Structure formats: structure tokens, C-alpha cells
Amino acid sequence: PDLDVELQLDRLKPKMSRRVLLLQGHQSSWHRELMLSPGSPPQCHNLTAYLRDEADFKDKLSPVVMSAALALPTGTRGLVLYGDTQVQAQVRG
């Protein structure tokens, strides 16, 4: 089966108002279907994100919320996996 993976950056903001974007493609989300097979090596994806220039957005106080969702296709027998993780950290520069 495939593993459906989705990453959302600054997900509490409307798409056009998101303050964090991925360097590749300048989008606020990343989605992939990864093939799972017994004995296959681990897969790693490095993604670089950046904070847009402060002049491009008004909200500088609310946290940037990111989420990662993992899901197996429906109908996958004997396997149950679903995750929705929110990571929140406050960083002062």
C-alpha cells in the first residue's frame, strides 16, 4: 500500500496569508504518496521553509502552526494508521 503524507505550514491562516513557505515551489504545503513494501529502505525527505518578509504580512504575534498528516488508503486490510500532529514552538530572534 501507499502512505499518504501531507505537511501544512502556518495552517491556521488562509492560504494567501500564510507567513511560512517551502523554498522549493514557494507553497505552504507538501503532499506525497510513498510506496510501502516489506524490506524497503527508510525514506527521508528534507524540506527547507522560510519566513516571508515582515512587510508582506500584518500578523507578527500569533504562532506559526504546522501539521503533518499520515494516512493509509481506505480498505487496507489489517493495517490502521492515521496521524495528525501539531508542532508548536515559540522562538524569539
Short mmCIF file of N, CA, C and O in Angstrom, two decimals:
data_model
loop_
_atom_site.label_atom_id
_atom_site.label_comp_id
_atom_site.label_asym_id
_atom_site.label_seq_id
_atom_site.Cartn_x
_atom_site.Cartn_y
_atom_site.Cartn_z
N PRO A 1 0.82 -1.21 0.00
CA PRO A 1 0.00 0.00 0.00
C PRO A 1 0.86 1.27 0.00
O PRO A 1 2.02 1.23 0.35
N ASP A 2 0.27 2.35 -0.39
CA ASP A 2 0.94 3.65 -0.36
C ASP A 2 0.66 4.32 0.97
O ASP A 2 -0.36 4.09 1.61
N LEU A 3 1.57 5.18 1.38
CA LEU A 3 1.38 6.00 2.57
C LEU A 3 1.17 7.43 2.09
O LEU A 3 1.99 7.97 1.36
N ASP A 4 0.05 8.02 2.45
CA ASP A 4 -0.28 9.38 2.05
C ASP A 4 0.27 10.33 3.10
O ASP A 4 -0.07 10.23 4.28
N VAL A 5 1.17 11.24 2.70
CA VAL A 5 1.84 12.15 3.62
C VAL A 5 1.53 13.59 3.21
O VAL A 5 1.65 13.95 2.04
N GLU A 6 1.13 14.41 4.19
CA GLU A 6 0.85 15.82 3.91
C GLU A 6 1.41 16.69 5.02
O GLU A 6 1.22 16.40 6.19
N LEU A 7 2.12 17.74 4.64
CA LEU A 7 2.67 18.73 5.57
C LEU A 7 2.01 20.06 5.27
O LEU A 7 1.96 20.48 4.11
N GLN A 8 1.49 20.73 6.29
CA GLN A 8 0.88 22.06 6.15
C GLN A 8 1.64 23.04 7.03
O GLN A 8 1.80 22.80 8.23
N LEU A 9 2.11 24.14 6.45
CA LEU A 9 2.81 25.18 7.20
C LEU A 9 1.87 26.36 7.45
O LEU A 9 1.14 26.75 6.54
N ASP A 10 1.88 26.88 8.65
CA ASP A 10 1.04 28.03 9.05
C ASP A 10 -0.42 27.74 8.72
O ASP A 10 -1.15 28.56 8.19
N ARG A 11 -0.87 26.55 9.08
CA ARG A 11 -2.16 26.04 8.62
C ARG A 11 -3.38 26.75 9.17
O ARG A 11 -4.47 26.58 8.65
N LEU A 12 -3.24 27.56 10.20
CA LEU A 12 -4.39 28.28 10.75
C LEU A 12 -4.71 29.55 9.97
O LEU A 12 -5.74 30.18 10.20
N LYS A 13 -3.83 29.93 9.06
CA LYS A 13 -4.04 31.12 8.23
C LYS A 13 -4.64 30.72 6.88
O LYS A 13 -4.39 29.63 6.39
N PRO A 14 -5.41 31.62 6.26
CA PRO A 14 -5.87 31.34 4.88
C PRO A 14 -4.66 31.17 3.96
O PRO A 14 -3.60 31.74 4.21
N LYS A 15 -4.80 30.40 2.90
CA LYS A 15 -3.67 30.09 2.02
C LYS A 15 -2.92 31.34 1.54
O LYS A 15 -1.71 31.35 1.49
N MET A 16 -3.64 32.37 1.20
CA MET A 16 -2.99 33.57 0.66
C MET A 16 -2.29 34.40 1.75
O MET A 16 -1.49 35.26 1.44
N SER A 17 -2.56 34.12 3.02
CA SER A 17 -1.99 34.89 4.12
C SER A 17 -0.92 34.13 4.89
O SER A 17 -0.47 34.61 5.93
N ARG A 18 -0.51 32.99 4.40
CA ARG A 18 0.46 32.18 5.14
C ARG A 18 1.83 32.85 5.14
O ARG A 18 2.28 33.38 4.14
N ARG A 19 2.45 32.80 6.32
CA ARG A 19 3.71 33.51 6.53
C ARG A 19 4.94 32.66 6.27
O ARG A 19 6.05 33.16 6.15
N VAL A 20 4.77 31.34 6.22
CA VAL A 20 5.88 30.42 6.01
C VAL A 20 5.62 29.63 4.74
O VAL A 20 4.53 29.12 4.52
N LEU A 21 6.64 29.56 3.89
CA LEU A 21 6.52 28.84 2.62
C LEU A 21 7.71 27.90 2.46
O LEU A 21 8.77 28.13 3.03
N LEU A 22 7.53 26.87 1.66
CA LEU A 22 8.62 25.97 1.33
C LEU A 22 9.49 26.60 0.27
O LEU A 22 8.99 27.23 -0.67
N LEU A 23 10.79 26.44 0.41
CA LEU A 23 11.72 27.05 -0.55
C LEU A 23 11.48 26.52 -1.96
O LEU A 23 11.41 27.28 -2.91
N GLN A 24 11.32 25.21 -2.08
CA GLN A 24 11.04 24.63 -3.40
C GLN A 24 9.56 24.79 -3.72
O GLN A 24 8.70 24.25 -3.03
N GLY A 25 9.23 25.59 -4.69
CA GLY A 25 7.86 25.78 -5.13
C GLY A 25 7.12 26.93 -4.46
O GLY A 25 6.05 27.31 -4.88
N HIS A 26 7.67 27.47 -3.38
CA HIS A 26 7.07 28.61 -2.66
C HIS A 26 5.62 28.36 -2.30
O HIS A 26 4.76 29.22 -2.46
N GLN A 27 5.33 27.14 -1.84
CA GLN A 27 3.99 26.76 -1.41
C GLN A 27 3.99 26.54 0.10
O GLN A 27 5.04 26.33 0.71
N SER A 28 2.81 26.53 0.70
CA SER A 28 2.70 26.33 2.14
C SER A 28 2.36 24.89 2.50
O SER A 28 2.17 24.58 3.67
N SER A 29 2.31 24.01 1.51
CA SER A 29 2.01 22.61 1.81
C SER A 29 2.85 21.69 0.93
O SER A 29 3.34 22.09 -0.13
N TRP A 30 2.98 20.45 1.39
CA TRP A 30 3.73 19.43 0.67
C TRP A 30 2.95 18.14 0.78
O TRP A 30 2.47 17.79 1.87
N HIS A 31 2.77 17.42 -0.31
CA HIS A 31 1.99 16.19 -0.32
C HIS A 31 2.71 15.15 -1.18
O HIS A 31 3.16 15.46 -2.28
N ARG A 32 2.82 13.93 -0.65
CA ARG A 32 3.42 12.82 -1.40
C ARG A 32 2.71 11.53 -1.05
O ARG A 32 2.21 11.36 0.05
N GLU A 33 2.71 10.61 -2.01
CA GLU A 33 2.31 9.24 -1.74
C GLU A 33 3.59 8.40 -1.79
O GLU A 33 4.29 8.40 -2.79
N LEU A 34 3.90 7.76 -0.68
CA LEU A 34 5.11 6.97 -0.58
C LEU A 34 4.75 5.49 -0.66
O LEU A 34 3.81 5.04 -0.01
N MET A 35 5.50 4.74 -1.44
CA MET A 35 5.26 3.31 -1.58
C MET A 35 5.84 2.59 -0.37
O MET A 35 6.98 2.82 0.02
N LEU A 36 5.04 1.71 0.21
CA LEU A 36 5.47 0.88 1.32
C LEU A 36 5.63 -0.54 0.81
O LEU A 36 4.72 -1.07 0.17
N SER A 37 6.76 -1.14 1.08
CA SER A 37 6.94 -2.54 0.70
C SER A 37 7.85 -3.18 1.73
O SER A 37 8.76 -2.54 2.25
N PRO A 38 7.60 -4.45 2.04
CA PRO A 38 8.43 -5.14 3.04
C PRO A 38 9.90 -5.13 2.64
O PRO A 38 10.25 -5.39 1.48
N GLY A 39 10.75 -4.79 3.59
CA GLY A 39 12.19 -4.81 3.35
C GLY A 39 12.74 -3.60 2.62
O GLY A 39 13.94 -3.53 2.36
N SER A 40 11.89 -2.63 2.29
CA SER A 40 12.39 -1.45 1.58
C SER A 40 13.13 -0.55 2.57
O SER A 40 12.81 -0.50 3.75
N PRO A 41 14.15 0.18 2.10
CA PRO A 41 14.91 1.07 3.00
C PRO A 41 14.05 2.26 3.44
O PRO A 41 13.08 2.62 2.76
N PRO A 42 14.40 2.86 4.56
CA PRO A 42 13.66 4.06 5.01
C PRO A 42 13.77 5.18 3.98
O PRO A 42 14.75 5.28 3.25
N GLN A 43 12.74 6.01 3.93
CA GLN A 43 12.74 7.16 3.02
C GLN A 43 12.87 8.43 3.84
O GLN A 43 12.27 8.56 4.91
N CYS A 44 13.64 9.36 3.32
CA CYS A 44 13.86 10.63 4.01
C CYS A 44 13.63 11.76 3.02
O CYS A 44 14.08 11.71 1.88
N HIS A 45 12.91 12.79 3.47
CA HIS A 45 12.68 13.98 2.65
C HIS A 45 13.05 15.20 3.47
O HIS A 45 12.48 15.42 4.55
N ASN A 46 14.01 15.98 3.00
CA ASN A 46 14.39 17.22 3.66
C ASN A 46 13.70 18.37 2.96
O ASN A 46 13.82 18.52 1.74
N LEU A 47 12.99 19.18 3.73
CA LEU A 47 12.28 20.31 3.18
C LEU A 47 12.77 21.57 3.88
O LEU A 47 12.88 21.60 5.10
N THR A 48 13.05 22.60 3.10
CA THR A 48 13.50 23.87 3.66
C THR A 48 12.38 24.88 3.54
O THR A 48 11.81 25.05 2.46
N ALA A 49 12.06 25.54 4.65
CA ALA A 49 10.99 26.54 4.66
C ALA A 49 11.59 27.88 5.05
O ALA A 49 12.66 27.95 5.67
N TYR A 50 10.90 28.94 4.68
CA TYR A 50 11.36 30.28 5.03
C TYR A 50 10.19 31.15 5.47
O TYR A 50 9.05 30.90 5.10
N LEU A 51 10.49 32.13 6.30
CA LEU A 51 9.51 33.10 6.76
C LEU A 51 9.50 34.26 5.78
O LEU A 51 10.56 34.82 5.45
N ARG A 52 8.33 34.59 5.28
CA ARG A 52 8.23 35.71 4.34
C ARG A 52 8.68 37.01 5.02
O ARG A 52 8.69 37.11 6.24
N ASP A 53 9.01 37.99 4.23
CA ASP A 53 9.44 39.29 4.76
C ASP A 53 8.33 39.90 5.62
O ASP A 53 7.16 39.81 5.27
N GLU A 54 8.69 40.51 6.73
CA GLU A 54 7.71 41.10 7.64
C GLU A 54 6.80 42.12 6.96
O GLU A 54 5.66 42.30 7.36
N ALA A 55 7.28 42.77 5.93
CA ALA A 55 6.46 43.76 5.22
C ALA A 55 5.31 43.10 4.45
O ALA A 55 4.34 43.76 4.09
N ASP A 56 5.40 41.78 4.23
CA ASP A 56 4.39 41.06 3.45
C ASP A 56 3.19 40.59 4.26
O ASP A 56 2.23 40.08 3.70
N PHE A 57 3.23 40.71 5.59
CA PHE A 57 2.10 40.28 6.41
C PHE A 57 1.97 41.16 7.65
O PHE A 57 2.94 41.75 8.11
N LYS A 58 0.75 41.23 8.18
CA LYS A 58 0.46 42.08 9.33
C LYS A 58 0.61 41.36 10.66
O LYS A 58 1.06 41.93 11.63
N ASP A 59 0.22 40.11 10.71
CA ASP A 59 0.19 39.35 11.96
C ASP A 59 1.59 38.85 12.31
O ASP A 59 2.10 37.92 11.69
N LYS A 60 2.19 39.46 13.31
CA LYS A 60 3.53 39.07 13.72
C LYS A 60 3.53 38.42 15.11
O LYS A 60 4.58 38.06 15.62
N LEU A 61 2.35 38.28 15.72
CA LEU A 61 2.28 37.79 17.09
C LEU A 61 1.76 36.35 17.23
O LEU A 61 2.16 35.64 18.14
N SER A 62 0.85 35.94 16.37
CA SER A 62 0.28 34.60 16.54
C SER A 62 1.29 33.53 16.11
O SER A 62 2.13 33.76 15.25
N PRO A 63 1.22 32.36 16.75
CA PRO A 63 2.19 31.30 16.43
C PRO A 63 1.98 30.75 15.02
O PRO A 63 0.91 30.82 14.46
N VAL A 64 3.05 30.22 14.48
CA VAL A 64 3.01 29.54 13.19
C VAL A 64 2.76 28.07 13.50
O VAL A 64 3.58 27.40 14.11
N VAL A 65 1.61 27.56 13.09
CA VAL A 65 1.22 26.19 13.38
C VAL A 65 1.48 25.32 12.16
O VAL A 65 1.05 25.66 11.05
N MET A 66 2.20 24.22 12.37
CA MET A 66 2.48 23.27 11.30
C MET A 66 1.82 21.95 11.65
O MET A 66 1.70 21.61 12.82
N SER A 67 1.39 21.21 10.65
CA SER A 67 0.82 19.88 10.91
C SER A 67 1.35 18.90 9.88
O SER A 67 1.64 19.26 8.75
N ALA A 68 1.48 17.66 10.32
CA ALA A 68 1.86 16.56 9.44
C ALA A 68 0.80 15.49 9.57
O ALA A 68 0.46 15.09 10.68
N ALA A 69 0.25 15.04 8.45
CA ALA A 69 -0.78 14.01 8.47
C ALA A 69 -0.27 12.80 7.69
O ALA A 69 0.29 12.94 6.60
N LEU A 70 -0.47 11.62 8.26
CA LEU A 70 -0.09 10.35 7.64
C LEU A 70 -1.33 9.49 7.55
O LEU A 70 -2.07 9.37 8.53
N ALA A 71 -1.57 8.87 6.41
CA ALA A 71 -2.75 8.02 6.28
C ALA A 71 -2.49 6.90 5.29
O ALA A 71 -1.84 7.11 4.26
N LEU A 72 -3.01 5.72 5.61
CA LEU A 72 -3.01 4.61 4.67
C LEU A 72 -4.30 4.69 3.87
O LEU A 72 -5.30 5.21 4.34
N PRO A 73 -4.30 4.15 2.65
CA PRO A 73 -5.53 4.19 1.86
C PRO A 73 -6.65 3.43 2.56
O PRO A 73 -6.41 2.46 3.28
N THR A 74 -7.88 3.85 2.36
CA THR A 74 -9.01 3.15 2.93
C THR A 74 -9.10 1.76 2.30
O THR A 74 -8.73 1.56 1.15
N GLY A 75 -9.55 0.81 3.07
CA GLY A 75 -9.66 -0.55 2.57
C GLY A 75 -8.40 -1.36 2.76
O GLY A 75 -8.33 -2.51 2.35
N THR A 76 -7.36 -0.79 3.37
CA THR A 76 -6.15 -1.54 3.65
C THR A 76 -6.44 -2.50 4.78
O THR A 76 -6.72 -2.09 5.89
N ARG A 77 -6.39 -3.79 4.50
CA ARG A 77 -6.79 -4.79 5.48
C ARG A 77 -5.66 -5.05 6.48
O ARG A 77 -4.52 -5.22 6.11
N GLY A 78 -6.02 -5.07 7.76
CA GLY A 78 -5.09 -5.43 8.80
C GLY A 78 -4.16 -4.30 9.23
O GLY A 78 -3.36 -4.48 10.13
N LEU A 79 -4.22 -3.18 8.57
CA LEU A 79 -3.35 -2.05 8.92
C LEU A 79 -4.19 -0.84 9.25
O LEU A 79 -5.11 -0.51 8.52
N VAL A 80 -3.87 -0.19 10.34
CA VAL A 80 -4.57 1.04 10.71
C VAL A 80 -3.50 2.06 11.07
O VAL A 80 -2.68 1.83 11.94
N LEU A 81 -3.50 3.17 10.37
CA LEU A 81 -2.54 4.23 10.65
C LEU A 81 -3.17 5.54 10.25
O LEU A 81 -3.62 5.72 9.13
N TYR A 82 -3.24 6.44 11.19
CA TYR A 82 -3.65 7.80 10.86
C TYR A 82 -3.02 8.70 11.89
O TYR A 82 -3.05 8.42 13.08
N GLY A 83 -2.44 9.78 11.45
CA GLY A 83 -1.83 10.71 12.38
C GLY A 83 -2.07 12.13 11.96
O GLY A 83 -2.14 12.43 10.78
N ASP A 84 -2.22 12.99 12.90
CA ASP A 84 -2.31 14.42 12.66
C ASP A 84 -1.57 15.07 13.81
O ASP A 84 -2.03 15.04 14.95
N THR A 85 -0.41 15.58 13.53
CA THR A 85 0.48 16.07 14.58
C THR A 85 0.62 17.58 14.44
O THR A 85 0.87 18.07 13.36
N GLN A 86 0.48 18.26 15.53
CA GLN A 86 0.73 19.70 15.56
C GLN A 86 1.99 19.94 16.36
O GLN A 86 2.12 19.46 17.48
N VAL A 87 2.90 20.67 15.77
CA VAL A 87 4.14 21.01 16.44
C VAL A 87 4.13 22.51 16.65
O VAL A 87 3.91 23.28 15.72
N GLN A 88 4.32 22.92 17.88
CA GLN A 88 4.31 24.35 18.17
C GLN A 88 5.50 24.69 19.04
O GLN A 88 5.73 24.06 20.07
N ALA A 89 6.27 25.66 18.62
CA ALA A 89 7.42 26.14 19.39
C ALA A 89 7.48 27.64 19.24
O ALA A 89 7.21 28.18 18.18
N GLN A 90 7.82 28.29 20.30
CA GLN A 90 7.95 29.73 20.26
C GLN A 90 9.43 30.07 20.23
O GLN A 90 10.18 29.68 21.11
N VAL A 91 9.83 30.76 19.19
CA VAL A 91 11.23 31.11 19.02
C VAL A 91 11.34 32.62 18.93
O VAL A 91 10.59 33.26 18.20
N ARG A 92 12.23 33.17 19.67
CA ARG A 92 12.46 34.62 19.61
C ARG A 92 13.82 34.87 19.01
O ARG A 92 14.79 34.24 19.40
N GLY A 93 13.86 35.79 18.06
CA GLY A 93 15.13 36.05 17.36
C GLY A 93 15.85 37.24 17.88
O GLY A 93 15.49 37.99 18.71
#
